[in-house]
PDB file of C-alpha atoms and ligand atoms in Angstrom:
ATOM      1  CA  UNK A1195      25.863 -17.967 -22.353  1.00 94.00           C
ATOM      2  CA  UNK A1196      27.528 -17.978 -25.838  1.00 93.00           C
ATOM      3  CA  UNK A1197      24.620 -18.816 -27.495  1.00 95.00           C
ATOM      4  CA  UNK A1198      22.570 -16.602 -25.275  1.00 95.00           C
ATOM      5  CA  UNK A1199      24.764 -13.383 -26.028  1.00 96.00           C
ATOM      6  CA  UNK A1200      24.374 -14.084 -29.848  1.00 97.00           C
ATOM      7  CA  UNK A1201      20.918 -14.660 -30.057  1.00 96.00           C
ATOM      8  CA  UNK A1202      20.247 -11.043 -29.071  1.00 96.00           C
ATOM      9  CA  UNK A1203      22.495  -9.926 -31.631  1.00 97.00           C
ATOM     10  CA  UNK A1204      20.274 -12.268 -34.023  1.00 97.00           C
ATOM     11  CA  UNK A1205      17.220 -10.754 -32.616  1.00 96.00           C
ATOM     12  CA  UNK A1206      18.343  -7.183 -32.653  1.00 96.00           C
ATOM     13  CA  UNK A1207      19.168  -7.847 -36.818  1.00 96.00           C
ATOM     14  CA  UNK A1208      16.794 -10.419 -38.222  1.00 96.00           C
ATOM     15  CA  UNK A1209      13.646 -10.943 -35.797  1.00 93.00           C
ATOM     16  CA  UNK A1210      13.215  -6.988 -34.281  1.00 95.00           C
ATOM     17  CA  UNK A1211      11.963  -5.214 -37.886  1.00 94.00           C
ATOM     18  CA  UNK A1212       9.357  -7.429 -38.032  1.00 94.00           C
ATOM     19  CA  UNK A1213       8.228  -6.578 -34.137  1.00 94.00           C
ATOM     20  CA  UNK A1214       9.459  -2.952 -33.725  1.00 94.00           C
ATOM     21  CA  UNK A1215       6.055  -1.436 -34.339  1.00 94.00           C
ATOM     22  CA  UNK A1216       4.206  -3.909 -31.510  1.00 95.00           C
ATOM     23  CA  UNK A1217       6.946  -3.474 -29.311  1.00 95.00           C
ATOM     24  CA  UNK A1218       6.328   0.527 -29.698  1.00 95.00           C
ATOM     25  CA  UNK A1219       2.595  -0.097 -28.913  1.00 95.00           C
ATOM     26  CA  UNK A1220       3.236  -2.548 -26.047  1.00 96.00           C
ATOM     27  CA  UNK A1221       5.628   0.230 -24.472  1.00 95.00           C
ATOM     28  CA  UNK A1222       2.597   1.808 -23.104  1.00 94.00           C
ATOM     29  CA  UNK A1223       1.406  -0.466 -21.187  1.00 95.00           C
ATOM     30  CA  UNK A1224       0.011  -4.245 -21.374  1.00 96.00           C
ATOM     31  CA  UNK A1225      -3.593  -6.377 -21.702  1.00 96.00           C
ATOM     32  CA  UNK A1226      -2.422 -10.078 -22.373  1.00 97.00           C
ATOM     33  CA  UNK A1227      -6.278 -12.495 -22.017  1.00 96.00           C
ATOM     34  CA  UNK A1228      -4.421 -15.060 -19.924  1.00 98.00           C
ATOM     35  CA  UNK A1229      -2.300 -16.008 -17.015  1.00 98.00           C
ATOM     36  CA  UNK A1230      -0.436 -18.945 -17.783  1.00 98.00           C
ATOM     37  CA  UNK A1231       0.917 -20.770 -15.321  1.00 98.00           C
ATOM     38  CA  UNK A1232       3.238 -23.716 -16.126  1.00 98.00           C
ATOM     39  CA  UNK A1233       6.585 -25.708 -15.362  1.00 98.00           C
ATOM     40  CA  UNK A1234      10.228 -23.795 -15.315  1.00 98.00           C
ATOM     41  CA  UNK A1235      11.233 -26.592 -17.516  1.00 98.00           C
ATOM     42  CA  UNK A1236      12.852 -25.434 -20.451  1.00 98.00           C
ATOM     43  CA  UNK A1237      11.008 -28.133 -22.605  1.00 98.00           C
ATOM     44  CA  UNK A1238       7.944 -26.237 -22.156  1.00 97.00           C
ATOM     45  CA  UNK A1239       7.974 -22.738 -24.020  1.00 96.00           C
ATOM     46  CA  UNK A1240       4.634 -21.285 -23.869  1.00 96.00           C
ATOM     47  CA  UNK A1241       4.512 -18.925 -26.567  1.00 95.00           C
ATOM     48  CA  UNK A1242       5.608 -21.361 -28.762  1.00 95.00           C
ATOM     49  CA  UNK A1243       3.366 -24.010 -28.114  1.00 95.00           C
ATOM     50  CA  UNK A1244      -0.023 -21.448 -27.940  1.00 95.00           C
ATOM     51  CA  UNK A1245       1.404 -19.216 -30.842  1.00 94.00           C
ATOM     52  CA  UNK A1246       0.683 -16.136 -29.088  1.00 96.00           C
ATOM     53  CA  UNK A1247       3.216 -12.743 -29.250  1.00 94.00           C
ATOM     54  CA  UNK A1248       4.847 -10.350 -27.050  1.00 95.00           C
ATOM     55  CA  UNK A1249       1.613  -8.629 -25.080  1.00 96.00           C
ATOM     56  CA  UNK A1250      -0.550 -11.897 -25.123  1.00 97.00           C
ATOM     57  CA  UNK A1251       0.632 -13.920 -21.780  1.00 98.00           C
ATOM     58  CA  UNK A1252       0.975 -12.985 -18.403  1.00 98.00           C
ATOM     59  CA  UNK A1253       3.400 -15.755 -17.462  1.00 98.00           C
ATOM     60  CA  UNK A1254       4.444 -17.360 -13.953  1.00 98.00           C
ATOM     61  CA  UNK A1255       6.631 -20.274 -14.164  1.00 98.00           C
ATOM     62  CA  UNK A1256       7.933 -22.749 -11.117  1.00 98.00           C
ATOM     63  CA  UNK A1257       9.381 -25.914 -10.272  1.00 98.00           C
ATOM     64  CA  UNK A1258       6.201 -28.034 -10.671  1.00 98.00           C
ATOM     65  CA  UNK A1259       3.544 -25.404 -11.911  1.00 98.00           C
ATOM     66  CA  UNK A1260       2.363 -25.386  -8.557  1.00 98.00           C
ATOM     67  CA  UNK A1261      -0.323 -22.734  -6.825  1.00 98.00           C
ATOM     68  CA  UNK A1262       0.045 -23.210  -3.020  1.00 96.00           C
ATOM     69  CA  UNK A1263      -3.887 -22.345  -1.632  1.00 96.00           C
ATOM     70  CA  UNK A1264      -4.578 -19.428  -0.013  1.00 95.00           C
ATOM     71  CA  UNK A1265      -6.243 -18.843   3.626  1.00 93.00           C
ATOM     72  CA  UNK A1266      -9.486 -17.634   4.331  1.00 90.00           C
ATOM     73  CA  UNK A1267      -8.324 -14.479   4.370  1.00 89.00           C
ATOM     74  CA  UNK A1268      -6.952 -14.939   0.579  1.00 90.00           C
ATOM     75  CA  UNK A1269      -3.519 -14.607   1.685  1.00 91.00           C
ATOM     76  CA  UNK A1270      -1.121 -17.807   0.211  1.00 91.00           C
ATOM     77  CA  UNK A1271      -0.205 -20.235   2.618  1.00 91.00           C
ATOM     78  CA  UNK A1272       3.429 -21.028   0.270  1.00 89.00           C
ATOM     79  CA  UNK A1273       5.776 -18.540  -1.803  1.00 85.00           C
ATOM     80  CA  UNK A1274       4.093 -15.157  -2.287  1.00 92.00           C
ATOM     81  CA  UNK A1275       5.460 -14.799  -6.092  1.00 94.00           C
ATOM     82  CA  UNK A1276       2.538 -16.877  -6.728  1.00 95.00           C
ATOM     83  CA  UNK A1277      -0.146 -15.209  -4.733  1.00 96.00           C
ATOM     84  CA  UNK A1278       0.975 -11.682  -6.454  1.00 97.00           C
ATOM     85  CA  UNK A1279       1.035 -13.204  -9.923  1.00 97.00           C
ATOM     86  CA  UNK A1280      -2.255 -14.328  -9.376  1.00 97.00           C
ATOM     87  CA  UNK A1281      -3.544 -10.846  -7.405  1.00 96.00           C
ATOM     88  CA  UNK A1282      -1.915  -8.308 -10.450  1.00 97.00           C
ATOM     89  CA  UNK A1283      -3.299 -10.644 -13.385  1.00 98.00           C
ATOM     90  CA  UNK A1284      -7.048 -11.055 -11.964  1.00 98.00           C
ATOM     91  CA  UNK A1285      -7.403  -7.718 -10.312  1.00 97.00           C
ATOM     92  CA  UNK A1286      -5.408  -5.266 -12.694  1.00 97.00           C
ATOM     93  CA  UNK A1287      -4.640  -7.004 -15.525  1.00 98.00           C
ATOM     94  CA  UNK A1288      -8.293  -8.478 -15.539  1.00 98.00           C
ATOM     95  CA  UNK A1289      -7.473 -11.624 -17.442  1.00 98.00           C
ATOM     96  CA  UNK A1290      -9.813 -13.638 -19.069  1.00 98.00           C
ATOM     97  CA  UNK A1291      -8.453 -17.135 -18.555  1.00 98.00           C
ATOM     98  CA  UNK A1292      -5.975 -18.545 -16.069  1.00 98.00           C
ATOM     99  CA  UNK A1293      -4.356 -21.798 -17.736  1.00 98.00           C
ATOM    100  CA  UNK A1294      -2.570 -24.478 -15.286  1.00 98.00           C
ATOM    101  CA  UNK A1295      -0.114 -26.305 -17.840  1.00 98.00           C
ATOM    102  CA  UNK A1296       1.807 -29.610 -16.535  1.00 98.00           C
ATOM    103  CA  UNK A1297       4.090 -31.499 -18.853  1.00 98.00           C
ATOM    104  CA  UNK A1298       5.094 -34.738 -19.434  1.00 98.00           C
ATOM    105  CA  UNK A1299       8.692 -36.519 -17.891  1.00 98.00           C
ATOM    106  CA  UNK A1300       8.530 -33.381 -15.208  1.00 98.00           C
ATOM    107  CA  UNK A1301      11.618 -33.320 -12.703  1.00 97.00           C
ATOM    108  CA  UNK A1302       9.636 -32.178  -9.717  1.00 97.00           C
ATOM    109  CA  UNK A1303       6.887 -34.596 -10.245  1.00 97.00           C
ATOM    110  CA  UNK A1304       9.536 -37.719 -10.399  1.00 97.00           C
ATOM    111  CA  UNK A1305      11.150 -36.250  -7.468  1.00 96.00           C
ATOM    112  CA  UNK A1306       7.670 -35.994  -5.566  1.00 96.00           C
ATOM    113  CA  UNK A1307       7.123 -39.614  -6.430  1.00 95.00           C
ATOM    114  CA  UNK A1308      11.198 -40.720  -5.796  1.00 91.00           C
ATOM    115  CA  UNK A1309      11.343 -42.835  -2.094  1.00 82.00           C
ATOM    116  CA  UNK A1310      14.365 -40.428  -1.030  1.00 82.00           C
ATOM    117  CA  UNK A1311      14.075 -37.484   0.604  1.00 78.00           C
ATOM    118  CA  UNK A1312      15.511 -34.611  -0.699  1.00 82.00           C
ATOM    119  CA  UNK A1313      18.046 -34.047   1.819  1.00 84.00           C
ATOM    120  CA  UNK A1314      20.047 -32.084  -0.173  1.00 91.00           C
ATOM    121  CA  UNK A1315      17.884 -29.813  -1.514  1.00 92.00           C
ATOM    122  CA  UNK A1316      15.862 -28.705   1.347  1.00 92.00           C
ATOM    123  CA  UNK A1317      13.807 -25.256  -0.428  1.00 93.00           C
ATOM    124  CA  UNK A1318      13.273 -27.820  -3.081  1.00 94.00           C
ATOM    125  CA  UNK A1319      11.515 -30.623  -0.915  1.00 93.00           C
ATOM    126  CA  UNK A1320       9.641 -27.703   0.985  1.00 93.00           C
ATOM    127  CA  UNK A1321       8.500 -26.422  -2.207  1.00 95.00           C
ATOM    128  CA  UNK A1322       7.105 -29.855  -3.194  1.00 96.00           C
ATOM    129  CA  UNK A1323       4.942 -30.530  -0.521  1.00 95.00           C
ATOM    130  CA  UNK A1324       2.347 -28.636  -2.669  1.00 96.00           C
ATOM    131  CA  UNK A1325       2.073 -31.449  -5.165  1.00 97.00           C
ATOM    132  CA  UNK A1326       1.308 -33.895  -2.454  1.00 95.00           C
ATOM    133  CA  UNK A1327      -2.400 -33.502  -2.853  1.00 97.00           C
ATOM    134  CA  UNK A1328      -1.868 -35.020  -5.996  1.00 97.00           C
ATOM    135  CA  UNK A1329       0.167 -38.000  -4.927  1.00 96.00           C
ATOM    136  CA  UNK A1330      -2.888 -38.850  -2.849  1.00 96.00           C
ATOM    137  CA  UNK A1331      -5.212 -38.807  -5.684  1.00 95.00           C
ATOM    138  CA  UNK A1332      -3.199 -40.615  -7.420  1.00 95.00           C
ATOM    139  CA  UNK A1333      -3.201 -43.193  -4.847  1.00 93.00           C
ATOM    140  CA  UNK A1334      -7.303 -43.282  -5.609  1.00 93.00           C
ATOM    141  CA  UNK A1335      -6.832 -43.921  -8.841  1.00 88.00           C
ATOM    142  CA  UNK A1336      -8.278 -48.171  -9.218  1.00 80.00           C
ATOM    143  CA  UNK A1337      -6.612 -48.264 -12.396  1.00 77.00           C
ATOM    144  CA  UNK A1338      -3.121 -47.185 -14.321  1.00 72.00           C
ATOM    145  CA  UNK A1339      -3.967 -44.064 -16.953  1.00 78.00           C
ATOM    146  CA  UNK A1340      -3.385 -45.926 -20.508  1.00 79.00           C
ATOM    147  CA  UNK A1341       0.042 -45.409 -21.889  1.00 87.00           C
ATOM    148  CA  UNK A1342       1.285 -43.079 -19.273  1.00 93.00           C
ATOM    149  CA  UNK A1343       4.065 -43.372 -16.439  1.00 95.00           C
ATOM    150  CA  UNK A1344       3.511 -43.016 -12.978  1.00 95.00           C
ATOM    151  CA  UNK A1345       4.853 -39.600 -12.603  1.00 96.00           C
ATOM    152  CA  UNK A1346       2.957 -38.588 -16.086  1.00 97.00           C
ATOM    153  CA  UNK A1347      -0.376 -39.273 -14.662  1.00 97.00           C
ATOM    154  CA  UNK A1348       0.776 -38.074 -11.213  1.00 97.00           C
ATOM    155  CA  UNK A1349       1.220 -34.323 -13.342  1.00 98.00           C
ATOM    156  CA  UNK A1350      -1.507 -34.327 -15.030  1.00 97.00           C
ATOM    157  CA  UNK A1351      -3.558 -34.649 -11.620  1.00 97.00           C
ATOM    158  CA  UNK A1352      -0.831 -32.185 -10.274  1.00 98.00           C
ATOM    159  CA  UNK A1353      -2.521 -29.678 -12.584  1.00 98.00           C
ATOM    160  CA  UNK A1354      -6.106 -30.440 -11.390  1.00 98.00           C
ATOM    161  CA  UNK A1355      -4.462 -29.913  -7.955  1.00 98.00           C
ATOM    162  CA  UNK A1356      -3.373 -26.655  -8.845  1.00 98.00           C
ATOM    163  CA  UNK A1357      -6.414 -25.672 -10.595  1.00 98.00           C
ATOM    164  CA  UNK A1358      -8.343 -26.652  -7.467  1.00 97.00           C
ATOM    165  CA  UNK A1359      -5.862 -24.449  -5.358  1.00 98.00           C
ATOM    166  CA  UNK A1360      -6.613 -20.947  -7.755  1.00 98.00           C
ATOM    167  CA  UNK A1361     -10.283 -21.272  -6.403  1.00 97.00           C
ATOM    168  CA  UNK A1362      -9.046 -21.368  -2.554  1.00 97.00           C
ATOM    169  CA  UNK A1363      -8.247 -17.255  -3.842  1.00 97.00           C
ATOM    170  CA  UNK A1364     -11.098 -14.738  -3.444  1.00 96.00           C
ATOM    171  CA  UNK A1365     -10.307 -12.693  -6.390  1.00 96.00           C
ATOM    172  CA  UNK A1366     -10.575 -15.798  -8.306  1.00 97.00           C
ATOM    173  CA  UNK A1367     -13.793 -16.489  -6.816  1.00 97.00           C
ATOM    174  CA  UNK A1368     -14.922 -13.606  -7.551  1.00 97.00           C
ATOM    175  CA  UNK A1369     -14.033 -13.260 -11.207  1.00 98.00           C
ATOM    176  CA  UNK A1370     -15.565 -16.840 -12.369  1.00 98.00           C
ATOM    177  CA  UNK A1371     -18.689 -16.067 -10.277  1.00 98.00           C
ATOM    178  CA  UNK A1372     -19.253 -12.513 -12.360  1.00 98.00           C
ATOM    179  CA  UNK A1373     -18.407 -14.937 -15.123  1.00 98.00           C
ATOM    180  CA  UNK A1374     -15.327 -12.764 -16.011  1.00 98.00           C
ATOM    181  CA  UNK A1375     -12.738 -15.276 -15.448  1.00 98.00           C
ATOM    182  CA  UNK A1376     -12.217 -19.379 -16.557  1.00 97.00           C
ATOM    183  CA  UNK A1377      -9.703 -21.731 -15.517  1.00 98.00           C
ATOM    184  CA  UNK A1378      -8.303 -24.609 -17.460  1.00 98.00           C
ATOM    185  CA  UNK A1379      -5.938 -27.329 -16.823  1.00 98.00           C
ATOM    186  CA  UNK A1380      -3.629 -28.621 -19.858  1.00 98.00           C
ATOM    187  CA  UNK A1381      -0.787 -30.907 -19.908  1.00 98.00           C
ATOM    188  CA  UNK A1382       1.832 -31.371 -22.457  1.00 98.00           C
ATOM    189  CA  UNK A1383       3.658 -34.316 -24.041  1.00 98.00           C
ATOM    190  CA  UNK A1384       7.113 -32.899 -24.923  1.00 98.00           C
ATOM    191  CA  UNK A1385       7.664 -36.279 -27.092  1.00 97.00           C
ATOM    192  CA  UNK A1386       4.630 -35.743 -29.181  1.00 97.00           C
ATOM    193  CA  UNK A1387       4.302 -32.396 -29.215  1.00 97.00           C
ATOM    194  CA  UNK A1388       0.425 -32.638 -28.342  1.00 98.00           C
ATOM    195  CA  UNK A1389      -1.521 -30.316 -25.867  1.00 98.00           C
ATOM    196  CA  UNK A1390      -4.128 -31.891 -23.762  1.00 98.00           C
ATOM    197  CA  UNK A1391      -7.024 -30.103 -22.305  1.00 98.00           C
ATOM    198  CA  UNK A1392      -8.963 -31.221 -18.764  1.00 97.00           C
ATOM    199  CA  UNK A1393     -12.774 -31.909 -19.741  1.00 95.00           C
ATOM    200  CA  UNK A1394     -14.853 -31.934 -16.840  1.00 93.00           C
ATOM    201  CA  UNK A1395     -17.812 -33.604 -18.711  1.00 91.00           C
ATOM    202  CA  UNK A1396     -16.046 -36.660 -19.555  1.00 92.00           C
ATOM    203  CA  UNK A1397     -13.346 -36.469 -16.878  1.00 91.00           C
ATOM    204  CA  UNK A1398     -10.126 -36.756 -19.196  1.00 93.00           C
ATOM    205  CA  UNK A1399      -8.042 -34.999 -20.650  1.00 96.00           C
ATOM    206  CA  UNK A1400      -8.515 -34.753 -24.531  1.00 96.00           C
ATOM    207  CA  UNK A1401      -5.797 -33.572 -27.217  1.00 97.00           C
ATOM    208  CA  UNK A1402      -6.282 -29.989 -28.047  1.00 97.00           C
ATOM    209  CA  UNK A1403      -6.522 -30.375 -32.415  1.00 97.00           C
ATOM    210  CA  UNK A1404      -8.671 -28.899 -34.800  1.00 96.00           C
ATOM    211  CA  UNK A1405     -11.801 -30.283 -33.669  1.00 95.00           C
ATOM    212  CA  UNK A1406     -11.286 -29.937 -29.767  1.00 94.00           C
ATOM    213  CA  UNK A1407     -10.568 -25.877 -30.692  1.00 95.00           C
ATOM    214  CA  UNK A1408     -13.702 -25.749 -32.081  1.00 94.00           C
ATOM    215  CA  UNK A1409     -15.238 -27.891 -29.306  1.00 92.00           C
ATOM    216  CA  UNK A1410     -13.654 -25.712 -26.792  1.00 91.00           C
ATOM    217  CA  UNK A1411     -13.849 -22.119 -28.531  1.00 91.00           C
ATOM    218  CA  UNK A1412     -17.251 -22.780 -29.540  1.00 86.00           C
ATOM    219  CA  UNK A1413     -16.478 -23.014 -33.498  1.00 69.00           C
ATOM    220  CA  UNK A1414     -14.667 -19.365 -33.931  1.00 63.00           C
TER     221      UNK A1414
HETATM  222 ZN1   ZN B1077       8.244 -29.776 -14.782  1.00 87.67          ZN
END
């Protein structure tokens, strides 16, 4: 908490100057282009990693970056933190994009994966059922993903799980079919520092560098 306490004196005397007059502007009101949805891991630190600033994100974290599907009637069948992140960003906010980000060496994917039930930690294993989609794809899979563990490939299907799950939502339904709205699925390796990006034409996930952000963003 130390380090916690100080860093808002830090912020308050060397970072806030040069974001006072955004902050002023944001005040009003905000219009971030993108729900993010990733891991409460404290490894991954989306605004770092995309380079975006205050105003630009509409963030909703959890254990697992997990979207538990919604009924027919559009109501979510898990938490409801979810459901109303997903409602207020695509409805009011209108958001452009909604981003599913897994990472690599994730907690709640090794403890999806782990042979023990989580007796102790019963909201936790509840929680968790909502990867198990992906444990049975990855029980499809003929082969082992090159160069990745078990519970690394398991969360990057975990995403495509998720991704899946946002369409099982009306509103989000909706939004892609006015073509208002697009959903990706990324996945980051904390050791290398790389973003990956799903690519449904070649059914991978590719490193997001200079030339896949051109791919991807059409060359702006
Ligand atoms: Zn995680």
């Amino acid at each position: 908490m130390r380090k916690l306490i100080w860093g808002i004196v830090e912020f308050r005397e060397h970072e806030l100057p040069q974001y006072a007059a955004h902050f002023r502007d944001l005040a009003g009101g905000q219009s971030p282009d993108t729900l993010f949805i990733t891991c409460a891991d404290s490894r991954v630190v989306p605004n770092l990693l995309v380079s975006t600033d205050p105003g630009e994100l509409f963030t909703m974290r959890n254990v697992g970056n997990l979207v538990p599907p919604a009924t027919a009637d559009g109501l979510s069948t898990g938490d409801l933190s979810e459901a109303s992140a997903i409602e207020y960003s695509v409805k009011v906010l209108k958001v452009a994009n909604i981003v599913v980000c897994g990472h690599s060496g994730c907690g709640a994917m090794k403890a999806v994966l782990a042979p023990a039930p989580l007796d102790d930690a019963p909201n936790l294993a509840a929680w968790l059922a909502h990867a198990r989609p992906a444990v049975s794809r990855l029980a499809l899979e003929t082969a082992p993903a090159a160069g990745l563990t078990l519970s690394d490939r398991l969360s990057q299907l975990n995403v495509l799980v998720q991704r899946d799950n946002l369409m099982t939502y009306p509103d989000v339904r909706t939004a892609i079919e006015n073509g208002v709205l697009r959903l990706s699925a990324w996945w980051f390796d904390i050791a290398k520092g790389d973003m990956y990006a799903w690519q449904d034409d070649t059914h991978s996930f590719a490193v997001i560098d200079r030339p896949m952000a051109q791919r991807l963003t059409g060359g702006e």
